[in-house]
N, C-alpha and C. Protein backbone atom coordinates (compact mmCIF):
# COMPACT_ATOMS: atom_id res chain seq x y z
N MET A 1 8.33 54.21 165.14
CA MET A 1 7.18 54.74 164.41
C MET A 1 7.65 55.32 163.07
N ASN A 2 6.77 55.21 162.05
CA ASN A 2 7.13 55.61 160.69
C ASN A 2 6.82 57.06 160.37
N GLY A 3 6.17 57.76 161.24
CA GLY A 3 5.75 59.13 160.96
C GLY A 3 4.41 59.37 161.62
N TYR A 4 3.66 60.31 161.05
CA TYR A 4 2.39 60.73 161.62
C TYR A 4 1.26 60.48 160.64
N ALA A 5 0.07 60.23 161.17
CA ALA A 5 -1.15 60.17 160.38
C ALA A 5 -2.11 61.19 160.97
N VAL A 6 -2.29 62.30 160.27
CA VAL A 6 -3.19 63.36 160.72
C VAL A 6 -4.59 63.04 160.20
N VAL A 7 -5.55 62.93 161.09
CA VAL A 7 -6.87 62.46 160.71
C VAL A 7 -7.94 63.49 161.05
N ASP A 8 -9.01 63.44 160.28
CA ASP A 8 -10.22 64.19 160.63
C ASP A 8 -11.41 63.43 160.10
N VAL A 9 -12.47 63.39 160.88
CA VAL A 9 -13.72 62.79 160.43
C VAL A 9 -14.84 63.80 160.58
N GLU A 10 -15.76 63.74 159.63
CA GLU A 10 -17.06 64.41 159.76
C GLU A 10 -18.07 63.30 159.98
N ALA A 11 -19.06 63.55 160.82
CA ALA A 11 -19.96 62.48 161.22
C ALA A 11 -21.41 62.95 161.22
N THR A 12 -22.31 62.00 161.36
CA THR A 12 -23.74 62.31 161.37
C THR A 12 -24.21 62.87 162.70
N GLY A 13 -23.32 62.94 163.67
CA GLY A 13 -23.63 63.49 164.99
C GLY A 13 -22.41 63.39 165.87
N ARG A 14 -22.58 63.58 167.17
CA ARG A 14 -21.44 63.67 168.07
C ARG A 14 -21.05 62.35 168.72
N SER A 15 -21.92 61.36 168.72
CA SER A 15 -21.67 60.13 169.46
C SER A 15 -21.07 59.05 168.56
N PRO A 16 -19.86 58.57 168.86
CA PRO A 16 -19.31 57.45 168.07
C PRO A 16 -20.15 56.18 168.18
N TRP A 17 -20.93 56.05 169.23
CA TRP A 17 -21.74 54.85 169.43
C TRP A 17 -23.04 54.91 168.65
N ARG A 18 -23.61 56.11 168.49
CA ARG A 18 -24.91 56.24 167.84
C ARG A 18 -24.83 56.81 166.43
N HIS A 19 -23.73 57.48 166.10
CA HIS A 19 -23.62 58.15 164.81
C HIS A 19 -22.50 57.53 163.98
N ARG A 20 -22.48 57.93 162.72
CA ARG A 20 -21.59 57.28 161.76
C ARG A 20 -20.70 58.30 161.06
N VAL A 21 -19.55 57.83 160.61
CA VAL A 21 -18.65 58.66 159.82
C VAL A 21 -19.26 58.90 158.44
N VAL A 22 -19.23 60.17 158.00
CA VAL A 22 -19.76 60.52 156.69
C VAL A 22 -18.67 61.10 155.78
N GLU A 23 -17.52 61.41 156.34
CA GLU A 23 -16.35 61.83 155.56
C GLU A 23 -15.11 61.59 156.40
N VAL A 24 -14.03 61.18 155.76
CA VAL A 24 -12.79 60.91 156.49
C VAL A 24 -11.61 61.35 155.63
N ALA A 25 -10.61 61.89 156.29
CA ALA A 25 -9.36 62.26 155.61
C ALA A 25 -8.18 61.85 156.47
N VAL A 26 -7.11 61.42 155.81
CA VAL A 26 -5.85 61.10 156.46
C VAL A 26 -4.73 61.75 155.66
N VAL A 27 -3.85 62.47 156.35
CA VAL A 27 -2.66 63.04 155.73
C VAL A 27 -1.45 62.42 156.42
N GLN A 28 -0.66 61.66 155.68
CA GLN A 28 0.55 61.06 156.24
C GLN A 28 1.70 62.06 156.19
N LEU A 29 2.43 62.16 157.31
CA LEU A 29 3.60 63.02 157.40
C LEU A 29 4.81 62.19 157.79
N ASP A 30 5.98 62.59 157.30
CA ASP A 30 7.19 61.94 157.75
C ASP A 30 7.67 62.59 159.04
N ALA A 31 8.83 62.17 159.53
CA ALA A 31 9.33 62.69 160.81
C ALA A 31 9.58 64.19 160.77
N GLY A 32 9.82 64.74 159.59
CA GLY A 32 10.04 66.17 159.44
C GLY A 32 8.77 66.95 159.17
N LEU A 33 7.61 66.30 159.29
CA LEU A 33 6.29 66.89 159.05
C LEU A 33 6.06 67.26 157.59
N ARG A 34 6.74 66.57 156.70
CA ARG A 34 6.49 66.75 155.27
C ARG A 34 5.41 65.78 154.82
N VAL A 35 4.51 66.25 153.97
CA VAL A 35 3.40 65.43 153.51
C VAL A 35 3.91 64.31 152.61
N GLU A 36 3.50 63.10 152.93
CA GLU A 36 3.84 61.93 152.11
C GLU A 36 2.67 61.47 151.25
N ARG A 37 1.45 61.58 151.81
CA ARG A 37 0.30 61.01 151.11
C ARG A 37 -0.97 61.62 151.69
N GLU A 38 -1.96 61.83 150.84
CA GLU A 38 -3.27 62.30 151.29
C GLU A 38 -4.35 61.32 150.87
N PHE A 39 -5.34 61.18 151.70
CA PHE A 39 -6.48 60.32 151.39
C PHE A 39 -7.72 61.03 151.90
N ALA A 40 -8.76 61.09 151.09
CA ALA A 40 -10.02 61.70 151.54
C ALA A 40 -11.17 61.13 150.73
N THR A 41 -12.28 60.90 151.39
CA THR A 41 -13.48 60.46 150.68
C THR A 41 -14.71 60.73 151.53
N LEU A 42 -15.82 61.00 150.86
CA LEU A 42 -17.11 60.93 151.53
C LEU A 42 -17.41 59.46 151.79
N VAL A 43 -18.26 59.20 152.77
CA VAL A 43 -18.62 57.84 153.16
C VAL A 43 -20.13 57.74 153.26
N ASP A 44 -20.69 56.72 152.67
CA ASP A 44 -22.13 56.47 152.79
C ASP A 44 -22.40 55.92 154.19
N PRO A 45 -23.12 56.67 155.05
CA PRO A 45 -23.35 56.18 156.42
C PRO A 45 -24.47 55.16 156.53
N GLY A 46 -25.13 54.86 155.41
CA GLY A 46 -26.22 53.89 155.46
C GLY A 46 -27.48 54.45 156.07
N GLY A 47 -27.61 55.76 156.09
CA GLY A 47 -28.77 56.42 156.68
C GLY A 47 -28.64 57.92 156.52
N PRO A 48 -29.35 58.69 157.34
CA PRO A 48 -29.28 60.15 157.24
C PRO A 48 -27.87 60.67 157.48
N VAL A 49 -27.50 61.72 156.75
CA VAL A 49 -26.16 62.29 156.88
C VAL A 49 -26.04 63.20 158.10
N GLY A 50 -27.15 63.53 158.73
CA GLY A 50 -27.08 64.37 159.92
C GLY A 50 -27.10 65.85 159.58
N PRO A 51 -26.45 66.68 160.41
CA PRO A 51 -26.59 68.14 160.31
C PRO A 51 -25.84 68.74 159.11
N THR A 52 -26.53 68.78 157.97
CA THR A 52 -25.94 69.37 156.76
C THR A 52 -25.52 70.81 156.99
N HIS A 53 -26.25 71.54 157.85
CA HIS A 53 -25.92 72.95 158.09
C HIS A 53 -24.57 73.11 158.79
N VAL A 54 -24.06 72.03 159.36
CA VAL A 54 -22.75 72.08 160.02
C VAL A 54 -21.65 71.61 159.07
N HIS A 55 -21.76 70.36 158.62
CA HIS A 55 -20.66 69.80 157.80
C HIS A 55 -20.81 70.06 156.31
N GLY A 56 -21.98 70.57 155.88
CA GLY A 56 -22.15 70.93 154.48
C GLY A 56 -22.38 69.76 153.55
N ILE A 57 -22.59 68.56 154.09
CA ILE A 57 -22.80 67.36 153.27
C ILE A 57 -24.30 67.08 153.20
N ALA A 58 -24.85 67.09 151.98
CA ALA A 58 -26.26 66.77 151.78
C ALA A 58 -26.42 65.28 151.48
N GLN A 59 -27.65 64.80 151.63
CA GLN A 59 -27.91 63.38 151.43
C GLN A 59 -27.50 62.94 150.03
N GLU A 60 -27.77 63.78 149.04
CA GLU A 60 -27.43 63.39 147.67
C GLU A 60 -25.92 63.36 147.43
N ASP A 61 -25.16 64.03 148.28
CA ASP A 61 -23.70 64.05 148.10
C ASP A 61 -23.06 62.69 148.32
N VAL A 62 -23.70 61.84 149.12
CA VAL A 62 -23.08 60.54 149.43
C VAL A 62 -23.58 59.43 148.51
N LEU A 63 -24.43 59.78 147.53
CA LEU A 63 -24.85 58.78 146.55
C LEU A 63 -23.62 58.33 145.76
N GLY A 64 -23.37 57.05 145.75
CA GLY A 64 -22.20 56.51 145.07
C GLY A 64 -20.94 56.51 145.90
N ALA A 65 -21.00 57.04 147.12
CA ALA A 65 -19.83 57.03 148.00
C ALA A 65 -19.63 55.62 148.58
N PRO A 66 -18.41 55.25 148.94
CA PRO A 66 -18.18 53.93 149.52
C PRO A 66 -18.73 53.84 150.94
N ARG A 67 -19.07 52.61 151.35
CA ARG A 67 -19.35 52.35 152.75
C ARG A 67 -18.02 52.22 153.48
N PHE A 68 -18.05 52.32 154.81
CA PHE A 68 -16.81 52.28 155.57
C PHE A 68 -16.05 50.98 155.33
N ARG A 69 -16.75 49.87 155.24
CA ARG A 69 -16.07 48.58 155.04
C ARG A 69 -15.24 48.57 153.76
N GLN A 70 -15.68 49.32 152.76
CA GLN A 70 -14.95 49.32 151.49
C GLN A 70 -13.63 50.09 151.59
N ILE A 71 -13.57 51.11 152.43
CA ILE A 71 -12.33 51.90 152.55
C ILE A 71 -11.47 51.44 153.72
N ALA A 72 -12.00 50.55 154.55
CA ALA A 72 -11.27 50.12 155.75
C ALA A 72 -9.88 49.57 155.45
N PRO A 73 -9.67 48.76 154.38
CA PRO A 73 -8.31 48.27 154.12
C PRO A 73 -7.32 49.40 153.88
N TRP A 74 -7.73 50.43 153.13
CA TRP A 74 -6.87 51.58 152.91
C TRP A 74 -6.56 52.30 154.22
N LEU A 75 -7.58 52.51 155.03
CA LEU A 75 -7.37 53.24 156.28
C LEU A 75 -6.39 52.49 157.19
N LEU A 76 -6.53 51.19 157.28
CA LEU A 76 -5.59 50.41 158.09
C LEU A 76 -4.16 50.59 157.60
N GLU A 77 -3.99 50.60 156.29
CA GLU A 77 -2.65 50.78 155.72
C GLU A 77 -2.11 52.18 156.03
N LEU A 78 -2.98 53.19 155.96
CA LEU A 78 -2.55 54.57 156.19
C LEU A 78 -2.18 54.83 157.65
N LEU A 79 -2.82 54.13 158.58
CA LEU A 79 -2.60 54.36 160.01
C LEU A 79 -1.49 53.50 160.59
N ALA A 80 -1.14 52.42 159.92
CA ALA A 80 -0.19 51.46 160.48
C ALA A 80 1.16 52.09 160.76
N GLY A 81 1.67 51.90 161.99
CA GLY A 81 3.00 52.37 162.36
C GLY A 81 3.13 53.87 162.48
N ARG A 82 2.01 54.56 162.67
CA ARG A 82 2.01 56.02 162.71
C ARG A 82 1.51 56.53 164.06
N VAL A 83 1.99 57.71 164.45
CA VAL A 83 1.38 58.44 165.55
C VAL A 83 0.11 59.08 165.01
N LEU A 84 -1.00 58.87 165.70
CA LEU A 84 -2.28 59.41 165.25
C LEU A 84 -2.42 60.84 165.78
N VAL A 85 -2.63 61.79 164.86
CA VAL A 85 -2.71 63.20 165.19
C VAL A 85 -4.08 63.73 164.82
N GLY A 86 -4.65 64.58 165.67
CA GLY A 86 -5.91 65.23 165.33
C GLY A 86 -6.16 66.38 166.27
N HIS A 87 -7.13 67.20 165.91
CA HIS A 87 -7.55 68.29 166.78
C HIS A 87 -8.72 67.73 167.59
N HIS A 88 -8.46 67.44 168.86
CA HIS A 88 -9.34 66.61 169.71
C HIS A 88 -9.26 65.18 169.18
N VAL A 89 -8.05 64.66 169.17
CA VAL A 89 -7.76 63.39 168.51
C VAL A 89 -8.48 62.21 169.14
N THR A 90 -8.79 62.28 170.44
CA THR A 90 -9.50 61.16 171.06
C THR A 90 -10.88 60.97 170.45
N CYS A 91 -11.48 62.05 169.97
CA CYS A 91 -12.78 61.96 169.31
C CYS A 91 -12.65 61.29 167.95
N ASP A 92 -11.68 61.73 167.16
CA ASP A 92 -11.45 61.09 165.86
C ASP A 92 -11.13 59.61 166.03
N ARG A 93 -10.28 59.31 167.02
CA ARG A 93 -9.93 57.93 167.30
C ARG A 93 -11.18 57.11 167.67
N ALA A 94 -12.06 57.70 168.49
CA ALA A 94 -13.26 56.97 168.93
C ALA A 94 -14.17 56.65 167.74
N PHE A 95 -14.35 57.59 166.82
CA PHE A 95 -15.20 57.31 165.66
C PHE A 95 -14.58 56.22 164.79
N LEU A 96 -13.28 56.29 164.55
CA LEU A 96 -12.64 55.26 163.75
C LEU A 96 -12.71 53.90 164.44
N GLU A 97 -12.45 53.90 165.74
CA GLU A 97 -12.48 52.66 166.50
C GLU A 97 -13.85 51.99 166.42
N ARG A 98 -14.92 52.78 166.55
CA ARG A 98 -16.26 52.21 166.50
C ARG A 98 -16.60 51.73 165.10
N GLU A 99 -16.19 52.47 164.07
CA GLU A 99 -16.48 52.01 162.71
C GLU A 99 -15.75 50.70 162.42
N PHE A 100 -14.50 50.59 162.86
CA PHE A 100 -13.78 49.33 162.67
C PHE A 100 -14.43 48.21 163.48
N ALA A 101 -14.87 48.52 164.70
CA ALA A 101 -15.51 47.50 165.54
C ALA A 101 -16.78 46.96 164.87
N ARG A 102 -17.50 47.80 164.18
CA ARG A 102 -18.74 47.36 163.52
C ARG A 102 -18.47 46.33 162.43
N ILE A 103 -17.25 46.31 161.89
CA ILE A 103 -16.92 45.31 160.87
C ILE A 103 -16.00 44.23 161.44
N GLY A 104 -15.90 44.18 162.77
CA GLY A 104 -15.18 43.10 163.42
C GLY A 104 -13.68 43.27 163.52
N VAL A 105 -13.18 44.50 163.41
CA VAL A 105 -11.75 44.75 163.48
C VAL A 105 -11.45 45.58 164.73
N ALA A 106 -10.51 45.10 165.55
CA ALA A 106 -10.08 45.85 166.74
C ALA A 106 -8.92 46.75 166.35
N LEU A 107 -9.12 48.05 166.44
CA LEU A 107 -8.05 48.99 166.11
C LEU A 107 -7.05 49.02 167.26
N PRO A 108 -5.78 48.68 167.02
CA PRO A 108 -4.80 48.63 168.12
C PRO A 108 -4.56 50.00 168.74
N PRO A 109 -4.14 50.05 169.99
CA PRO A 109 -3.77 51.32 170.61
C PRO A 109 -2.50 51.87 169.95
N VAL A 110 -2.52 53.15 169.63
CA VAL A 110 -1.35 53.80 169.03
C VAL A 110 -1.11 55.10 169.77
N PRO A 111 0.12 55.64 169.70
CA PRO A 111 0.38 56.94 170.32
C PRO A 111 -0.51 58.01 169.70
N LEU A 112 -1.02 58.91 170.55
CA LEU A 112 -1.90 59.99 170.10
C LEU A 112 -1.21 61.34 170.33
N LEU A 113 -1.46 62.27 169.43
CA LEU A 113 -0.94 63.62 169.57
C LEU A 113 -2.08 64.58 169.24
N CYS A 114 -2.43 65.42 170.21
CA CYS A 114 -3.61 66.28 170.09
C CYS A 114 -3.20 67.74 169.93
N THR A 115 -3.52 68.33 168.78
CA THR A 115 -3.18 69.73 168.57
C THR A 115 -4.03 70.67 169.43
N MET A 116 -5.21 70.24 169.83
CA MET A 116 -6.01 71.07 170.73
C MET A 116 -5.32 71.19 172.09
N ARG A 117 -4.81 70.09 172.59
CA ARG A 117 -4.11 70.12 173.87
C ARG A 117 -2.84 70.95 173.78
N MET A 118 -2.11 70.79 172.67
CA MET A 118 -0.90 71.60 172.49
C MET A 118 -1.23 73.08 172.41
N ALA A 119 -2.33 73.41 171.71
CA ALA A 119 -2.69 74.81 171.54
C ALA A 119 -3.04 75.48 172.86
N ARG A 120 -3.55 74.73 173.81
CA ARG A 120 -3.87 75.33 175.12
C ARG A 120 -2.62 75.88 175.79
N ARG A 121 -1.45 75.28 175.48
CA ARG A 121 -0.20 75.78 176.05
C ARG A 121 0.49 76.78 175.12
N MET A 122 0.46 76.49 173.82
CA MET A 122 1.22 77.29 172.88
C MET A 122 0.47 78.53 172.41
N LEU A 123 -0.87 78.53 172.52
CA LEU A 123 -1.70 79.66 172.07
C LEU A 123 -2.65 80.05 173.19
N PRO A 124 -2.13 80.46 174.34
CA PRO A 124 -2.99 80.71 175.50
C PRO A 124 -3.96 81.87 175.30
N ASP A 125 -3.69 82.76 174.36
CA ASP A 125 -4.55 83.92 174.15
C ASP A 125 -5.58 83.71 173.04
N ALA A 126 -5.67 82.49 172.54
CA ALA A 126 -6.69 82.21 171.52
C ALA A 126 -8.08 82.42 172.11
N GLY A 127 -9.00 82.86 171.28
CA GLY A 127 -10.35 83.11 171.77
C GLY A 127 -11.12 81.84 172.10
N GLY A 128 -10.60 80.72 171.73
CA GLY A 128 -11.20 79.41 172.00
C GLY A 128 -10.22 78.38 171.50
N PHE A 129 -10.54 77.11 171.68
CA PHE A 129 -9.57 76.10 171.28
C PHE A 129 -10.14 75.11 170.25
N GLY A 130 -11.25 75.50 169.60
CA GLY A 130 -11.66 74.80 168.40
C GLY A 130 -10.63 75.04 167.31
N LEU A 131 -10.70 74.26 166.25
CA LEU A 131 -9.68 74.34 165.21
C LEU A 131 -9.64 75.72 164.56
N SER A 132 -10.79 76.29 164.25
CA SER A 132 -10.82 77.60 163.59
C SER A 132 -10.17 78.66 164.46
N ALA A 133 -10.50 78.67 165.76
CA ALA A 133 -9.93 79.67 166.67
C ALA A 133 -8.42 79.50 166.79
N CYS A 134 -7.95 78.27 166.86
CA CYS A 134 -6.51 78.03 166.98
C CYS A 134 -5.77 78.43 165.71
N VAL A 135 -6.35 78.11 164.56
CA VAL A 135 -5.73 78.50 163.30
C VAL A 135 -5.66 80.02 163.19
N ASP A 136 -6.74 80.70 163.60
CA ASP A 136 -6.73 82.17 163.59
C ASP A 136 -5.64 82.71 164.51
N ALA A 137 -5.57 82.16 165.72
CA ALA A 137 -4.61 82.65 166.71
C ALA A 137 -3.17 82.43 166.25
N ALA A 138 -2.94 81.38 165.48
CA ALA A 138 -1.59 81.10 164.97
C ALA A 138 -1.27 81.88 163.70
N GLY A 139 -2.26 82.63 163.18
CA GLY A 139 -2.03 83.42 161.97
C GLY A 139 -1.88 82.59 160.72
N LEU A 140 -2.57 81.46 160.64
CA LEU A 140 -2.40 80.54 159.52
C LEU A 140 -3.37 80.80 158.38
N GLY A 141 -4.29 81.75 158.52
CA GLY A 141 -5.19 82.10 157.43
C GLY A 141 -6.45 81.26 157.39
N TRP A 142 -7.25 81.51 156.36
CA TRP A 142 -8.54 80.84 156.21
C TRP A 142 -8.37 79.40 155.75
N PHE A 143 -9.30 78.54 156.14
CA PHE A 143 -9.34 77.19 155.59
C PHE A 143 -10.79 76.74 155.55
N PRO A 144 -11.14 75.75 154.74
CA PRO A 144 -12.53 75.31 154.62
C PRO A 144 -12.93 74.44 155.80
N ALA A 145 -13.40 75.08 156.87
CA ALA A 145 -13.73 74.36 158.10
C ALA A 145 -14.84 73.34 157.86
N HIS A 146 -14.78 72.25 158.63
CA HIS A 146 -15.76 71.17 158.58
C HIS A 146 -15.80 70.47 157.23
N THR A 147 -14.66 70.47 156.53
CA THR A 147 -14.42 69.49 155.47
C THR A 147 -13.27 68.63 155.98
N ALA A 148 -13.37 67.34 155.80
CA ALA A 148 -12.40 66.46 156.45
C ALA A 148 -10.97 66.76 155.99
N LEU A 149 -10.75 66.90 154.69
CA LEU A 149 -9.39 67.15 154.22
C LEU A 149 -8.95 68.57 154.57
N GLY A 150 -9.85 69.53 154.49
CA GLY A 150 -9.52 70.89 154.90
C GLY A 150 -9.11 70.96 156.35
N ASP A 151 -9.87 70.30 157.23
CA ASP A 151 -9.53 70.28 158.65
C ASP A 151 -8.21 69.54 158.90
N ALA A 152 -8.01 68.43 158.18
CA ALA A 152 -6.77 67.67 158.38
C ALA A 152 -5.56 68.49 157.95
N LEU A 153 -5.65 69.19 156.82
CA LEU A 153 -4.53 70.01 156.36
C LEU A 153 -4.30 71.20 157.29
N ALA A 154 -5.38 71.77 157.82
CA ALA A 154 -5.23 72.85 158.80
C ALA A 154 -4.56 72.33 160.07
N THR A 155 -4.90 71.11 160.48
CA THR A 155 -4.26 70.50 161.64
C THR A 155 -2.77 70.27 161.38
N VAL A 156 -2.42 69.89 160.15
CA VAL A 156 -1.00 69.77 159.79
C VAL A 156 -0.29 71.10 160.00
N GLU A 157 -0.89 72.18 159.53
CA GLU A 157 -0.25 73.49 159.68
C GLU A 157 -0.15 73.90 161.15
N LEU A 158 -1.16 73.57 161.92
CA LEU A 158 -1.12 73.88 163.35
C LEU A 158 -0.05 73.07 164.06
N LEU A 159 0.10 71.80 163.67
CA LEU A 159 1.14 70.95 164.23
C LEU A 159 2.52 71.53 163.93
N ARG A 160 2.73 71.97 162.69
CA ARG A 160 4.00 72.58 162.32
C ARG A 160 4.25 73.87 163.11
N HIS A 161 3.18 74.65 163.29
CA HIS A 161 3.32 75.90 164.07
C HIS A 161 3.75 75.59 165.50
N CYS A 162 3.12 74.59 166.09
CA CYS A 162 3.47 74.23 167.48
C CYS A 162 4.92 73.79 167.58
N ARG A 163 5.39 73.04 166.60
CA ARG A 163 6.79 72.62 166.65
C ARG A 163 7.72 73.81 166.46
N ARG A 164 7.38 74.71 165.54
CA ARG A 164 8.23 75.88 165.32
C ARG A 164 8.33 76.75 166.57
N THR A 165 7.26 76.79 167.35
CA THR A 165 7.25 77.66 168.53
C THR A 165 7.68 76.93 169.80
N GLY A 166 8.28 75.74 169.64
CA GLY A 166 8.95 75.11 170.76
C GLY A 166 8.23 73.99 171.47
N CYS A 167 7.16 73.47 170.88
CA CYS A 167 6.45 72.36 171.53
C CYS A 167 7.30 71.09 171.43
N THR A 168 7.64 70.54 172.57
CA THR A 168 8.52 69.36 172.60
C THR A 168 7.76 68.06 172.38
N GLU A 169 6.42 68.10 172.34
CA GLU A 169 5.64 66.88 172.15
C GLU A 169 5.74 66.36 170.72
N VAL A 170 6.09 67.25 169.76
CA VAL A 170 6.07 66.85 168.36
C VAL A 170 7.35 66.11 168.03
N GLN A 171 7.41 64.88 168.47
CA GLN A 171 8.53 64.01 168.17
C GLN A 171 8.04 62.57 168.18
N LEU A 172 8.66 61.75 167.36
CA LEU A 172 8.23 60.37 167.26
C LEU A 172 8.74 59.57 168.45
N PRO A 173 7.86 58.83 169.12
CA PRO A 173 8.31 58.02 170.25
C PRO A 173 9.13 56.82 169.79
N ALA A 174 10.06 56.43 170.63
CA ALA A 174 10.83 55.21 170.35
C ALA A 174 9.99 54.03 170.80
N GLN A 175 9.20 53.51 169.90
CA GLN A 175 8.26 52.45 170.25
C GLN A 175 8.29 51.39 169.16
N PRO A 176 8.40 50.13 169.52
CA PRO A 176 8.41 49.08 168.50
C PRO A 176 7.09 49.02 167.76
N ALA A 177 7.15 48.52 166.55
CA ALA A 177 5.95 48.39 165.74
C ALA A 177 4.95 47.46 166.41
N LEU A 178 3.68 47.85 166.40
CA LEU A 178 2.63 47.03 166.99
C LEU A 178 2.14 46.01 165.97
N PRO A 179 1.70 44.84 166.44
CA PRO A 179 0.99 43.94 165.52
C PRO A 179 -0.22 44.67 164.94
N TRP A 180 -0.39 44.58 163.65
CA TRP A 180 -1.40 45.41 163.00
C TRP A 180 -2.37 44.54 162.20
N PRO A 181 -3.66 44.79 162.33
CA PRO A 181 -4.62 43.95 161.60
C PRO A 181 -4.55 44.18 160.10
N ARG A 182 -4.87 43.17 159.36
CA ARG A 182 -5.00 43.28 157.91
C ARG A 182 -6.42 42.93 157.53
N LEU A 183 -6.89 43.55 156.48
CA LEU A 183 -8.28 43.36 156.07
C LEU A 183 -8.32 43.30 154.56
N GLY A 184 -8.93 42.23 154.04
CA GLY A 184 -9.06 42.12 152.60
C GLY A 184 -10.15 43.03 152.08
N PRO A 185 -10.24 43.18 150.76
CA PRO A 185 -11.29 44.01 150.17
C PRO A 185 -12.68 43.49 150.55
N ALA A 186 -13.66 44.39 150.54
CA ALA A 186 -15.04 43.98 150.79
C ALA A 186 -15.44 42.90 149.79
N ARG A 187 -16.29 41.99 150.22
CA ARG A 187 -16.64 40.85 149.37
C ARG A 187 -17.30 41.27 148.06
N SER A 188 -17.95 42.42 148.07
CA SER A 188 -18.61 42.88 146.86
C SER A 188 -17.63 43.49 145.87
N GLU A 189 -16.35 43.63 146.30
CA GLU A 189 -15.36 44.26 145.43
C GLU A 189 -14.31 43.21 145.01
N ARG A 190 -13.87 43.27 143.76
CA ARG A 190 -12.85 42.34 143.29
C ARG A 190 -11.46 42.75 143.79
N SER A 191 -11.24 44.07 143.95
CA SER A 191 -9.96 44.56 144.43
C SER A 191 -10.16 45.93 145.02
N ARG A 192 -9.18 46.40 145.78
CA ARG A 192 -9.29 47.73 146.39
C ARG A 192 -9.38 48.82 145.33
N GLU A 193 -8.79 48.57 144.17
CA GLU A 193 -8.85 49.58 143.12
C GLU A 193 -10.27 49.84 142.64
N ASP A 194 -11.18 48.90 142.92
CA ASP A 194 -12.56 49.08 142.50
C ASP A 194 -13.35 49.99 143.44
N VAL A 195 -12.81 50.29 144.61
CA VAL A 195 -13.56 51.09 145.58
C VAL A 195 -13.80 52.49 145.01
N PRO A 196 -15.06 52.91 144.94
CA PRO A 196 -15.37 54.21 144.32
C PRO A 196 -15.20 55.35 145.29
N LEU A 197 -13.98 55.81 145.50
CA LEU A 197 -13.75 56.94 146.38
C LEU A 197 -14.46 58.17 145.81
N LEU A 198 -14.96 59.02 146.69
CA LEU A 198 -15.72 60.19 146.28
C LEU A 198 -15.26 61.38 147.11
N ARG A 199 -14.34 62.16 146.56
CA ARG A 199 -13.82 63.31 147.29
C ARG A 199 -14.76 64.49 147.14
N ARG A 200 -15.01 65.18 148.24
CA ARG A 200 -15.87 66.35 148.19
C ARG A 200 -15.21 67.45 147.36
N VAL A 201 -16.02 68.11 146.54
CA VAL A 201 -15.51 69.23 145.76
C VAL A 201 -15.51 70.46 146.66
N ALA A 202 -14.32 70.87 147.09
CA ALA A 202 -14.20 72.03 147.98
C ALA A 202 -12.80 72.58 147.83
N PRO A 203 -12.65 73.90 147.92
CA PRO A 203 -11.30 74.46 147.90
C PRO A 203 -10.55 74.05 149.14
N LEU A 204 -9.25 73.82 149.00
CA LEU A 204 -8.46 73.36 150.13
C LEU A 204 -7.40 74.40 150.48
N GLY A 205 -7.07 74.49 151.72
CA GLY A 205 -6.11 75.46 152.23
C GLY A 205 -5.21 74.76 153.24
N PRO A 206 -4.73 75.46 154.26
CA PRO A 206 -5.00 76.88 154.52
C PRO A 206 -4.32 77.80 153.49
N TRP A 207 -4.82 79.01 153.41
CA TRP A 207 -4.22 80.05 152.60
C TRP A 207 -3.51 81.05 153.51
N PRO A 208 -2.68 81.90 152.92
CA PRO A 208 -1.99 82.88 153.75
C PRO A 208 -2.96 83.80 154.48
N ALA A 209 -2.51 84.37 155.58
CA ALA A 209 -3.34 85.30 156.35
C ALA A 209 -3.80 86.43 155.45
N GLY A 210 -5.04 86.85 155.68
CA GLY A 210 -5.60 87.95 154.92
C GLY A 210 -6.52 87.49 153.81
N VAL A 211 -6.48 86.22 153.45
CA VAL A 211 -7.38 85.70 152.43
C VAL A 211 -8.72 85.40 153.09
N GLU A 212 -9.76 85.95 152.55
CA GLU A 212 -11.08 85.79 153.16
C GLU A 212 -11.80 84.62 152.53
N GLY A 213 -12.63 83.96 153.31
CA GLY A 213 -13.46 82.88 152.81
C GLY A 213 -14.58 82.62 153.77
N PRO A 214 -15.59 81.88 153.36
CA PRO A 214 -16.73 81.62 154.22
C PRO A 214 -16.36 80.72 155.38
N ARG A 215 -16.97 80.95 156.52
CA ARG A 215 -16.80 80.09 157.68
C ARG A 215 -17.97 79.13 157.79
N ALA A 216 -17.67 77.90 158.16
CA ALA A 216 -18.75 76.95 158.40
C ALA A 216 -19.49 77.36 159.67
N PRO A 217 -20.80 77.15 159.72
CA PRO A 217 -21.55 77.50 160.93
C PRO A 217 -21.17 76.65 162.10
N ILE A 218 -21.34 77.18 163.28
CA ILE A 218 -21.04 76.45 164.51
C ILE A 218 -22.12 75.39 164.73
N GLY A 219 -21.72 74.20 165.14
CA GLY A 219 -22.67 73.15 165.41
C GLY A 219 -21.95 71.90 165.87
N SER A 220 -22.63 70.78 165.82
CA SER A 220 -22.07 69.54 166.33
C SER A 220 -22.18 68.45 165.29
N ALA A 221 -21.05 68.04 164.78
CA ALA A 221 -20.98 66.91 163.86
C ALA A 221 -19.54 66.48 163.77
N GLY A 222 -19.22 65.35 164.36
CA GLY A 222 -17.84 64.92 164.34
C GLY A 222 -17.04 65.57 165.44
N CYS A 223 -15.75 65.83 165.16
CA CYS A 223 -14.82 66.22 166.21
C CYS A 223 -14.25 67.61 165.98
N GLU A 224 -14.04 68.31 167.06
CA GLU A 224 -13.21 69.52 167.07
C GLU A 224 -13.03 69.92 168.50
């Protein structure tokens, strides 16, 4: 394996079968958990954006955002040969898998690493095991919850914390590279460089402990 791909999706609801991705972020890490590359964009779900009061994305925010098919070639490249990491990673995986399935691409099985599962062992006194509660329990400071890149970067910090405190799961498996699908640019695009990525304007963290910031309201949209 080449490293880790830390992912987070925001969605129009909780069901990968009935709802759509409305924002996605991927942070690539090397074997030492150093950031190699970041990717984030809002995604036009082709319909209502869902609970704006949870994820903070309004309908007008996705005007001009790419559809999933347009960013799919990039996502495949970012995930290839990586351990997939997320906070409740099976949920993030399910949303990505369904979005790829809708465009006729089977996402291969890859090793998964779940920071929520690790936190249940490494942070037993946390008040809960959602991402915000785990970040608080680890003393990692405030972060912009329910933004895809903010959540992904917070998950990176939580992953590093778990490794520092002795979690033996944070290691790359000795596994041969899997055959990986390739996908050309969407037919409406001449090249991938034409894809109009649209990153949400939001402060990114986490910041050191003691820095105050607004918390996103509790609700259901995407994974945690």
